[in-house]
Amino acid sequence: MAKSKKTAGRGARPKMTANAKQQSPFGGFGGEYWERYFKNVYIAAIDLFADHFERALPSEEEISTLADNAQEEATARLEQWATEGTDPATLYEQGFDAGLEMYQGLHRMRQGIRNLFSVGLYHLFEQQIFELHRLCLEWGFKGKATVSRAEASLKHQFGIDIRSLSAWNELEDLRLVANCAKHSEGSPADSCAKLRTRRPEFFMRPEVDPNYIYPETLQRLAGEGLYVTLEQLQRFVESVKSFWTDLGSMIRSL
C-alpha cells in the first residue's frame, strides 16, 4: 500500500524557516493551524493513551480466578506432604492464605499501575508542552524545556495566561500526583504533602476505610498509600484535553 502524505493538522510536524517566527505569530503558522494540530495530534494521543487504562489491568474476575488457582495449587502441594496426623483444616487454611496473598498482591499491582498511568499521563502532557515550545514559541530552542518556560513565553509573546484556563487547577493536581507517585516524601514542601492538603482523597483506600487518610506513602508504584481511581484518571484525561481545546481557541482568535 502506498504511503499517503501527511498534511498539516493531521499529524505532520510543521516545517519552517529560521525567520518564520518573525513573519507571523506561532512559528509562521496561523492560529487555526495550531488549533487543528492540538486536536489531531495532542488530543488524539491523549485519547489513545487513555483507551488502554483498564485494558492493561487484570479484571476483578481475572484476579479472583488467579487467586483460586493459587489456593488450589498450594493445597495440592501441601497434600503431597500430608501424613495421617495432618489436620485437614490446617491444609485448607494454608492453601487459603496462599490464595489470599495472591489476591491482595494482584490488587496492589493493579493500584500501582493506575498510579503509574497518572505519571505517564502527566509526562505525555508535559512532552506536548515541550514540543509546542520548540515548534511554536521558540523555534530551534535547544535548552531545557519546562512548562514554566512555555508558560512565560506564551504570556510574554501573546498575552496568554495558561493558568487562567479552567483545567489548570486539575492539571496542577495531576502534576502533584505524578511526582508523589515517583518520589519519596518527608517534608511539608514535597509533592505528597502538598497533594495531601489539596486532595486528601488520593490517600484514602476506598475498599478498606474511605475515611482514613494515609499519613505517609511508601511504595506508591507498588500500590500502597496512594490510590488513584479510574474515575480520577478519566477526570485528569478530560482536563488535559480541555487544556488543549481551550488553548487552541485562544490561539485561533489572535
PDB file of C-alpha atoms in Angstrom:
ATOM      1  CA  MET A   1       0.000   0.000   0.000  1.00  0.00           C
ATOM      2  CA  ALA A   2       1.371   3.382  -0.980  1.00  0.00           C
ATOM      3  CA  LYS A   3       2.094   5.692   1.918  1.00  0.00           C
ATOM      4  CA  SER A   4      -0.111   8.762   1.963  1.00  0.00           C
ATOM      5  CA  LYS A   5       1.446  12.149   2.504  1.00  0.00           C
ATOM      6  CA  LYS A   6       0.818  13.744   5.879  1.00  0.00           C
ATOM      7  CA  THR A   7      -0.990  17.036   5.746  1.00  0.00           C
ATOM      8  CA  ALA A   8      -0.810  19.978   8.110  1.00  0.00           C
ATOM      9  CA  GLY A   9      -3.030  19.487  11.126  1.00  0.00           C
ATOM     10  CA  ARG A  10      -3.245  15.724  10.638  1.00  0.00           C
ATOM     11  CA  GLY A  11      -0.048  14.660  12.356  1.00  0.00           C
ATOM     12  CA  ALA A  12       2.627  16.373  10.289  1.00  0.00           C
ATOM     13  CA  ARG A  13       5.137  18.478  12.149  1.00  0.00           C
ATOM     14  CA  PRO A  14       5.395  21.952  10.667  1.00  0.00           C
ATOM     15  CA  LYS A  15       8.473  22.857   8.653  1.00  0.00           C
ATOM     16  CA  MET A  16       9.549  26.438   8.951  1.00  0.00           C
ATOM     17  CA  THR A  17      12.398  28.685   8.056  1.00  0.00           C
ATOM     18  CA  ALA A  18      14.697  30.291  10.578  1.00  0.00           C
ATOM     19  CA  ASN A  19      12.934  33.642  10.280  1.00  0.00           C
ATOM     20  CA  ALA A  20       9.410  32.247  10.225  1.00  0.00           C
ATOM     21  CA  LYS A  21       8.863  33.284  13.806  1.00  0.00           C
ATOM     22  CA  GLN A  22       9.361  36.913  12.841  1.00  0.00           C
ATOM     23  CA  GLN A  23       6.987  36.702   9.874  1.00  0.00           C
ATOM     24  CA  SER A  24       3.815  35.873  11.834  1.00  0.00           C
ATOM     25  CA  PRO A  25       2.762  34.588  15.254  1.00  0.00           C
ATOM     26  CA  PHE A  26       3.240  30.991  16.339  1.00  0.00           C
ATOM     27  CA  GLY A  27       6.182  29.959  14.223  1.00  0.00           C
ATOM     28  CA  GLY A  28       4.826  31.305  10.953  1.00  0.00           C
ATOM     29  CA  PHE A  29       1.572  29.345  11.104  1.00  0.00           C
ATOM     30  CA  GLY A  30      -1.829  30.784  11.866  1.00  0.00           C
ATOM     31  CA  GLY A  31      -3.858  30.074  14.953  1.00  0.00           C
ATOM     32  CA  GLU A  32      -6.290  27.850  13.063  1.00  0.00           C
ATOM     33  CA  TYR A  33      -3.400  25.567  12.104  1.00  0.00           C
ATOM     34  CA  TRP A  34      -2.358  25.109  15.720  1.00  0.00           C
ATOM     35  CA  GLU A  35      -5.929  24.561  16.869  1.00  0.00           C
ATOM     36  CA  ARG A  36      -6.187  21.676  14.381  1.00  0.00           C
ATOM     37  CA  TYR A  37      -2.735  20.434  15.402  1.00  0.00           C
ATOM     38  CA  PHE A  38      -3.728  20.295  19.080  1.00  0.00           C
ATOM     39  CA  LYS A  39      -6.878  18.358  18.214  1.00  0.00           C
ATOM     40  CA  ASN A  40      -5.438  15.928  15.679  1.00  0.00           C
ATOM     41  CA  VAL A  41      -2.075  15.326  17.343  1.00  0.00           C
ATOM     42  CA  TYR A  42      -2.115  16.141  21.051  1.00  0.00           C
ATOM     43  CA  ILE A  43      -5.710  15.268  21.968  1.00  0.00           C
ATOM     44  CA  ALA A  44      -5.603  12.191  19.734  1.00  0.00           C
ATOM     45  CA  ALA A  45      -2.504  10.958  21.573  1.00  0.00           C
ATOM     46  CA  ILE A  46      -4.187  11.524  24.942  1.00  0.00           C
ATOM     47  CA  ASP A  47      -7.253   9.568  23.797  1.00  0.00           C
ATOM     48  CA  LEU A  48      -5.109   6.687  22.567  1.00  0.00           C
ATOM     49  CA  PHE A  49      -3.217   6.578  25.859  1.00  0.00           C
ATOM     50  CA  ALA A  50      -6.424   6.702  27.920  1.00  0.00           C
ATOM     51  CA  ASP A  51      -8.150   3.979  25.888  1.00  0.00           C
ATOM     52  CA  HIS A  52      -5.822   1.400  27.409  1.00  0.00           C
ATOM     53  CA  PHE A  53      -6.129   2.247  31.111  1.00  0.00           C
ATOM     54  CA  GLU A  54      -8.333  -0.679  32.039  1.00  0.00           C
ATOM     55  CA  ARG A  55      -7.262  -2.975  29.204  1.00  0.00           C
ATOM     56  CA  ALA A  56      -3.789  -3.146  30.724  1.00  0.00           C
ATOM     57  CA  LEU A  57      -5.133  -4.162  34.131  1.00  0.00           C
ATOM     58  CA  PRO A  58      -6.421  -7.535  35.334  1.00  0.00           C
ATOM     59  CA  SER A  59     -10.168  -7.517  35.909  1.00  0.00           C
ATOM     60  CA  GLU A  60     -11.732  -8.474  39.229  1.00  0.00           C
ATOM     61  CA  GLU A  61     -12.797 -11.766  37.650  1.00  0.00           C
ATOM     62  CA  GLU A  62      -9.242 -12.495  36.473  1.00  0.00           C
ATOM     63  CA  ILE A  63      -7.833 -11.647  39.902  1.00  0.00           C
ATOM     64  CA  SER A  64     -10.311 -13.976  41.604  1.00  0.00           C
ATOM     65  CA  THR A  65      -9.509 -16.785  39.153  1.00  0.00           C
ATOM     66  CA  LEU A  66      -5.759 -16.411  39.681  1.00  0.00           C
ATOM     67  CA  ALA A  67      -6.247 -16.364  43.458  1.00  0.00           C
ATOM     68  CA  ASP A  68      -8.386 -19.513  43.318  1.00  0.00           C
ATOM     69  CA  ASN A  69      -5.717 -21.226  41.189  1.00  0.00           C
ATOM     70  CA  ALA A  70      -3.019 -20.219  43.676  1.00  0.00           C
ATOM     71  CA  GLN A  71      -5.077 -21.664  46.525  1.00  0.00           C
ATOM     72  CA  GLU A  72      -5.667 -24.941  44.675  1.00  0.00           C
ATOM     73  CA  GLU A  73      -2.003 -25.288  43.699  1.00  0.00           C
ATOM     74  CA  ALA A  74      -0.807 -24.564  47.225  1.00  0.00           C
ATOM     75  CA  THR A  75      -3.288 -27.056  48.687  1.00  0.00           C
ATOM     76  CA  ALA A  76      -2.206 -29.736  46.190  1.00  0.00           C
ATOM     77  CA  ARG A  77       1.475 -29.221  47.080  1.00  0.00           C
ATOM     78  CA  LEU A  78       0.746 -29.413  50.787  1.00  0.00           C
ATOM     79  CA  GLU A  79      -1.328 -32.591  50.367  1.00  0.00           C
ATOM     80  CA  GLN A  80       1.688 -34.334  48.842  1.00  0.00           C
ATOM     81  CA  TRP A  81       3.468 -33.934  52.182  1.00  0.00           C
ATOM     82  CA  ALA A  82       0.465 -34.714  54.337  1.00  0.00           C
ATOM     83  CA  THR A  83       0.535 -37.647  56.772  1.00  0.00           C
ATOM     84  CA  GLU A  84      -2.174 -39.460  58.689  1.00  0.00           C
ATOM     85  CA  GLY A  85      -1.717 -36.957  61.502  1.00  0.00           C
ATOM     86  CA  THR A  86      -2.105 -33.892  59.307  1.00  0.00           C
ATOM     87  CA  ASP A  87      -5.134 -31.783  60.178  1.00  0.00           C
ATOM     88  CA  PRO A  88      -7.204 -31.133  57.003  1.00  0.00           C
ATOM     89  CA  ALA A  89      -8.225 -27.770  58.437  1.00  0.00           C
ATOM     90  CA  THR A  90      -4.569 -26.745  58.564  1.00  0.00           C
ATOM     91  CA  LEU A  91      -4.114 -27.692  54.913  1.00  0.00           C
ATOM     92  CA  TYR A  92      -7.160 -25.656  53.959  1.00  0.00           C
ATOM     93  CA  GLU A  93      -6.017 -22.655  55.989  1.00  0.00           C
ATOM     94  CA  GLN A  94      -2.548 -22.678  54.463  1.00  0.00           C
ATOM     95  CA  GLY A  95      -3.947 -23.033  50.951  1.00  0.00           C
ATOM     96  CA  PHE A  96      -6.427 -20.238  51.624  1.00  0.00           C
ATOM     97  CA  ASP A  97      -3.608 -17.982  52.831  1.00  0.00           C
ATOM     98  CA  ALA A  98      -1.729 -18.585  49.558  1.00  0.00           C
ATOM     99  CA  GLY A  99      -4.806 -17.597  47.563  1.00  0.00           C
ATOM    100  CA  LEU A 100      -5.389 -14.537  49.728  1.00  0.00           C
ATOM    101  CA  GLU A 101      -1.786 -13.429  49.276  1.00  0.00           C
ATOM    102  CA  MET A 102      -2.174 -13.718  45.509  1.00  0.00           C
ATOM    103  CA  TYR A 103      -5.485 -11.811  45.592  1.00  0.00           C
ATOM    104  CA  GLN A 104      -4.103  -8.954  47.678  1.00  0.00           C
ATOM    105  CA  GLY A 105      -0.879  -8.806  45.670  1.00  0.00           C
ATOM    106  CA  LEU A 106      -2.737  -8.511  42.369  1.00  0.00           C
ATOM    107  CA  HIS A 107      -4.923  -5.752  43.779  1.00  0.00           C
ATOM    108  CA  ARG A 108      -1.819  -3.848  44.882  1.00  0.00           C
ATOM    109  CA  MET A 109      -0.309  -4.366  41.427  1.00  0.00           C
ATOM    110  CA  ARG A 110      -3.464  -3.028  39.775  1.00  0.00           C
ATOM    111  CA  GLN A 111      -3.408   0.040  42.010  1.00  0.00           C
ATOM    112  CA  GLY A 112       0.293   0.561  41.337  1.00  0.00           C
ATOM    113  CA  ILE A 113      -0.333   0.515  37.587  1.00  0.00           C
ATOM    114  CA  ARG A 114      -3.144   3.051  37.973  1.00  0.00           C
ATOM    115  CA  ASN A 115      -0.740   5.269  39.896  1.00  0.00           C
ATOM    116  CA  LEU A 116       1.810   4.768  37.128  1.00  0.00           C
ATOM    117  CA  PHE A 117      -0.750   5.777  34.499  1.00  0.00           C
ATOM    118  CA  SER A 118      -1.074   9.146  36.236  1.00  0.00           C
ATOM    119  CA  VAL A 119       2.697   9.566  35.883  1.00  0.00           C
ATOM    120  CA  GLY A 120       2.560   8.678  32.199  1.00  0.00           C
ATOM    121  CA  LEU A 121      -0.393  10.949  31.534  1.00  0.00           C
ATOM    122  CA  TYR A 122       1.274  13.978  33.085  1.00  0.00           C
ATOM    123  CA  HIS A 123       4.566  13.379  31.292  1.00  0.00           C
ATOM    124  CA  LEU A 124       2.791  12.937  27.965  1.00  0.00           C
ATOM    125  CA  PHE A 125       1.113  16.308  28.546  1.00  0.00           C
ATOM    126  CA  GLU A 126       4.470  17.781  29.585  1.00  0.00           C
ATOM    127  CA  GLN A 127       6.178  16.470  26.439  1.00  0.00           C
ATOM    128  CA  GLN A 128       3.442  18.030  24.330  1.00  0.00           C
ATOM    129  CA  ILE A 129       4.085  21.358  26.039  1.00  0.00           C
ATOM    130  CA  PHE A 130       7.794  20.956  25.306  1.00  0.00           C
ATOM    131  CA  GLU A 131       7.101  20.255  21.635  1.00  0.00           C
ATOM    132  CA  LEU A 132       4.831  23.291  21.438  1.00  0.00           C
ATOM    133  CA  HIS A 133       7.615  25.346  22.976  1.00  0.00           C
ATOM    134  CA  ARG A 134      10.219  24.242  20.431  1.00  0.00           C
ATOM    135  CA  LEU A 135       7.993  24.276  17.345  1.00  0.00           C
ATOM    136  CA  CYS A 136       5.789  27.244  18.046  1.00  0.00           C
ATOM    137  CA  LEU A 137       7.151  29.544  20.755  1.00  0.00           C
ATOM    138  CA  GLU A 138      10.948  29.402  20.466  1.00  0.00           C
ATOM    139  CA  TRP A 139      11.786  27.698  17.190  1.00  0.00           C
ATOM    140  CA  GLY A 140      15.002  25.692  17.399  1.00  0.00           C
ATOM    141  CA  PHE A 141      15.335  26.088  21.183  1.00  0.00           C
ATOM    142  CA  LYS A 142      17.906  23.575  22.451  1.00  0.00           C
ATOM    143  CA  GLY A 143      17.962  24.285  26.173  1.00  0.00           C
ATOM    144  CA  LYS A 144      15.990  22.652  28.949  1.00  0.00           C
ATOM    145  CA  ALA A 145      12.309  22.985  28.138  1.00  0.00           C
ATOM    146  CA  THR A 146       9.940  23.386  31.068  1.00  0.00           C
ATOM    147  CA  VAL A 147       6.249  24.056  31.480  1.00  0.00           C
ATOM    148  CA  SER A 148       7.139  27.266  33.317  1.00  0.00           C
ATOM    149  CA  ARG A 149       9.275  28.500  30.396  1.00  0.00           C
ATOM    150  CA  ALA A 150       6.500  27.771  27.897  1.00  0.00           C
ATOM    151  CA  GLU A 151       4.021  29.459  30.207  1.00  0.00           C
ATOM    152  CA  ALA A 152       6.187  32.577  30.437  1.00  0.00           C
ATOM    153  CA  SER A 153       6.737  32.646  26.673  1.00  0.00           C
ATOM    154  CA  LEU A 154       3.015  32.397  25.915  1.00  0.00           C
ATOM    155  CA  LYS A 155       2.284  35.213  28.334  1.00  0.00           C
ATOM    156  CA  HIS A 156       5.136  37.463  27.166  1.00  0.00           C
ATOM    157  CA  GLN A 157       4.686  36.999  23.424  1.00  0.00           C
ATOM    158  CA  PHE A 158       0.934  36.654  23.084  1.00  0.00           C
ATOM    159  CA  GLY A 159      -0.650  37.669  26.389  1.00  0.00           C
ATOM    160  CA  ILE A 160      -1.961  34.134  27.005  1.00  0.00           C
ATOM    161  CA  ASP A 161      -2.087  33.106  30.666  1.00  0.00           C
ATOM    162  CA  ILE A 162      -2.483  29.321  30.735  1.00  0.00           C
ATOM    163  CA  ARG A 163      -3.110  29.458  34.481  1.00  0.00           C
ATOM    164  CA  SER A 164      -6.399  31.162  33.689  1.00  0.00           C
ATOM    165  CA  LEU A 165      -7.660  28.113  31.770  1.00  0.00           C
ATOM    166  CA  SER A 166     -10.365  26.130  33.546  1.00  0.00           C
ATOM    167  CA  ALA A 167      -8.296  22.932  33.508  1.00  0.00           C
ATOM    168  CA  TRP A 168      -5.222  24.407  35.181  1.00  0.00           C
ATOM    169  CA  ASN A 169      -6.026  23.528  38.810  1.00  0.00           C
ATOM    170  CA  GLU A 170      -6.778  19.927  37.880  1.00  0.00           C
ATOM    171  CA  LEU A 171      -3.530  19.745  35.896  1.00  0.00           C
ATOM    172  CA  GLU A 172      -1.662  21.010  38.949  1.00  0.00           C
ATOM    173  CA  ASP A 173      -3.240  18.172  40.943  1.00  0.00           C
ATOM    174  CA  LEU A 174      -2.137  15.731  38.232  1.00  0.00           C
ATOM    175  CA  ARG A 175       1.409  17.086  38.457  1.00  0.00           C
ATOM    176  CA  LEU A 176       1.447  16.553  42.228  1.00  0.00           C
ATOM    177  CA  VAL A 177       0.001  13.041  41.865  1.00  0.00           C
ATOM    178  CA  ALA A 178       2.668  12.138  39.291  1.00  0.00           C
ATOM    179  CA  ASN A 179       5.512  13.498  41.421  1.00  0.00           C
ATOM    180  CA  CYS A 180       4.140  11.877  44.570  1.00  0.00           C
ATOM    181  CA  ALA A 181       3.926   8.530  42.778  1.00  0.00           C
ATOM    182  CA  LYS A 182       7.571   8.784  41.701  1.00  0.00           C
ATOM    183  CA  HIS A 183       9.414  10.330  44.630  1.00  0.00           C
ATOM    184  CA  SER A 184       9.831   9.862  48.367  1.00  0.00           C
ATOM    185  CA  GLU A 185       8.258  12.176  50.876  1.00  0.00           C
ATOM    186  CA  GLY A 186       9.277  13.615  54.211  1.00  0.00           C
ATOM    187  CA  SER A 187       8.925  17.388  54.179  1.00  0.00           C
ATOM    188  CA  PRO A 188       5.961  19.793  54.071  1.00  0.00           C
ATOM    189  CA  ALA A 189       7.243  21.088  50.720  1.00  0.00           C
ATOM    190  CA  ASP A 190       7.218  17.800  48.805  1.00  0.00           C
ATOM    191  CA  SER A 191       4.518  16.846  46.313  1.00  0.00           C
ATOM    192  CA  CYS A 192       2.881  14.207  48.516  1.00  0.00           C
ATOM    193  CA  ALA A 193       2.460  16.664  51.392  1.00  0.00           C
ATOM    194  CA  LYS A 194       1.027  19.343  49.092  1.00  0.00           C
ATOM    195  CA  LEU A 195      -1.321  16.841  47.472  1.00  0.00           C
ATOM    196  CA  ARG A 196      -2.481  15.527  50.850  1.00  0.00           C
ATOM    197  CA  THR A 197      -3.528  19.061  51.759  1.00  0.00           C
ATOM    198  CA  ARG A 198      -5.186  19.828  48.408  1.00  0.00           C
ATOM    199  CA  ARG A 199      -6.743  16.442  47.627  1.00  0.00           C
ATOM    200  CA  PRO A 200      -6.747  14.089  50.649  1.00  0.00           C
ATOM    201  CA  GLU A 201      -8.968  11.592  48.815  1.00  0.00           C
ATOM    202  CA  PHE A 202      -5.920  10.353  46.906  1.00  0.00           C
ATOM    203  CA  PHE A 203      -4.633   8.922  50.191  1.00  0.00           C
ATOM    204  CA  MET A 204      -7.841   7.103  51.138  1.00  0.00           C
ATOM    205  CA  ARG A 205      -8.262   3.413  50.370  1.00  0.00           C
ATOM    206  CA  PRO A 206     -11.947   3.154  49.415  1.00  0.00           C
ATOM    207  CA  GLU A 207     -12.412  -0.595  49.856  1.00  0.00           C
ATOM    208  CA  VAL A 208     -10.794  -0.643  53.318  1.00  0.00           C
ATOM    209  CA  ASP A 209     -11.649   2.603  55.124  1.00  0.00           C
ATOM    210  CA  PRO A 210     -12.836   5.504  52.963  1.00  0.00           C
ATOM    211  CA  ASN A 211     -12.452   7.934  55.874  1.00  0.00           C
ATOM    212  CA  TYR A 212      -8.825   7.151  56.751  1.00  0.00           C
ATOM    213  CA  ILE A 213      -6.120   9.352  55.224  1.00  0.00           C
ATOM    214  CA  TYR A 214      -2.772   7.573  54.983  1.00  0.00           C
ATOM    215  CA  PRO A 215      -0.240   9.851  56.717  1.00  0.00           C
ATOM    216  CA  GLU A 216       2.729   8.630  54.675  1.00  0.00           C
ATOM    217  CA  THR A 217       3.064   6.873  51.346  1.00  0.00           C
ATOM    218  CA  LEU A 218       5.961   4.476  50.956  1.00  0.00           C
ATOM    219  CA  GLN A 219       5.651   2.350  47.798  1.00  0.00           C
ATOM    220  CA  ARG A 220       3.203   4.224  45.615  1.00  0.00           C
ATOM    221  CA  LEU A 221       4.115   2.307  42.457  1.00  0.00           C
ATOM    222  CA  ALA A 222       3.564  -0.917  44.399  1.00  0.00           C
ATOM    223  CA  GLY A 223       0.009   0.197  45.115  1.00  0.00           C
ATOM    224  CA  GLU A 224       0.499   1.285  48.708  1.00  0.00           C
ATOM    225  CA  GLY A 225      -0.530   4.635  50.197  1.00  0.00           C
ATOM    226  CA  LEU A 226      -1.619   6.433  47.004  1.00  0.00           C
ATOM    227  CA  TYR A 227      -4.955   5.452  45.499  1.00  0.00           C
ATOM    228  CA  VAL A 228      -5.688   6.927  42.094  1.00  0.00           C
ATOM    229  CA  THR A 229      -9.040   5.613  40.883  1.00  0.00           C
ATOM    230  CA  LEU A 230     -10.181   5.027  37.315  1.00  0.00           C
ATOM    231  CA  GLU A 231     -12.699   7.859  37.712  1.00  0.00           C
ATOM    232  CA  GLN A 232      -9.938  10.246  38.812  1.00  0.00           C
ATOM    233  CA  LEU A 233      -7.761   9.198  35.878  1.00  0.00           C
ATOM    234  CA  GLN A 234     -10.622   9.889  33.498  1.00  0.00           C
ATOM    235  CA  ARG A 235     -11.120  13.348  35.006  1.00  0.00           C
ATOM    236  CA  PHE A 236      -7.423  14.059  34.517  1.00  0.00           C
ATOM    237  CA  VAL A 237      -7.705  12.968  30.887  1.00  0.00           C
ATOM    238  CA  GLU A 238     -10.638  15.323  30.305  1.00  0.00           C
ATOM    239  CA  SER A 239      -8.670  18.149  31.933  1.00  0.00           C
ATOM    240  CA  VAL A 240      -5.687  17.651  29.622  1.00  0.00           C
ATOM    241  CA  LYS A 241      -7.978  17.572  26.589  1.00  0.00           C
ATOM    242  CA  SER A 242      -9.804  20.660  27.833  1.00  0.00           C
ATOM    243  CA  PHE A 243      -6.479  22.474  28.201  1.00  0.00           C
ATOM    244  CA  TRP A 244      -5.559  21.883  24.564  1.00  0.00           C
ATOM    245  CA  THR A 245      -9.065  22.694  23.324  1.00  0.00           C
ATOM    246  CA  ASP A 246      -9.185  25.987  25.221  1.00  0.00           C
ATOM    247  CA  LEU A 247      -5.635  26.957  24.291  1.00  0.00           C
ATOM    248  CA  GLY A 248      -6.424  26.219  20.651  1.00  0.00           C
ATOM    249  CA  SER A 249      -9.445  28.521  20.803  1.00  0.00           C
ATOM    250  CA  MET A 250      -7.377  31.308  22.321  1.00  0.00           C
ATOM    251  CA  ILE A 251      -4.648  30.959  19.696  1.00  0.00           C
ATOM    252  CA  ARG A 252      -7.153  30.895  16.849  1.00  0.00           C
ATOM    253  CA  SER A 253      -8.560  34.242  17.942  1.00  0.00           C
ATOM    254  CA  LEU A 254      -5.188  36.010  17.743  1.00  0.00           C
TER     255      LEU A 254
END
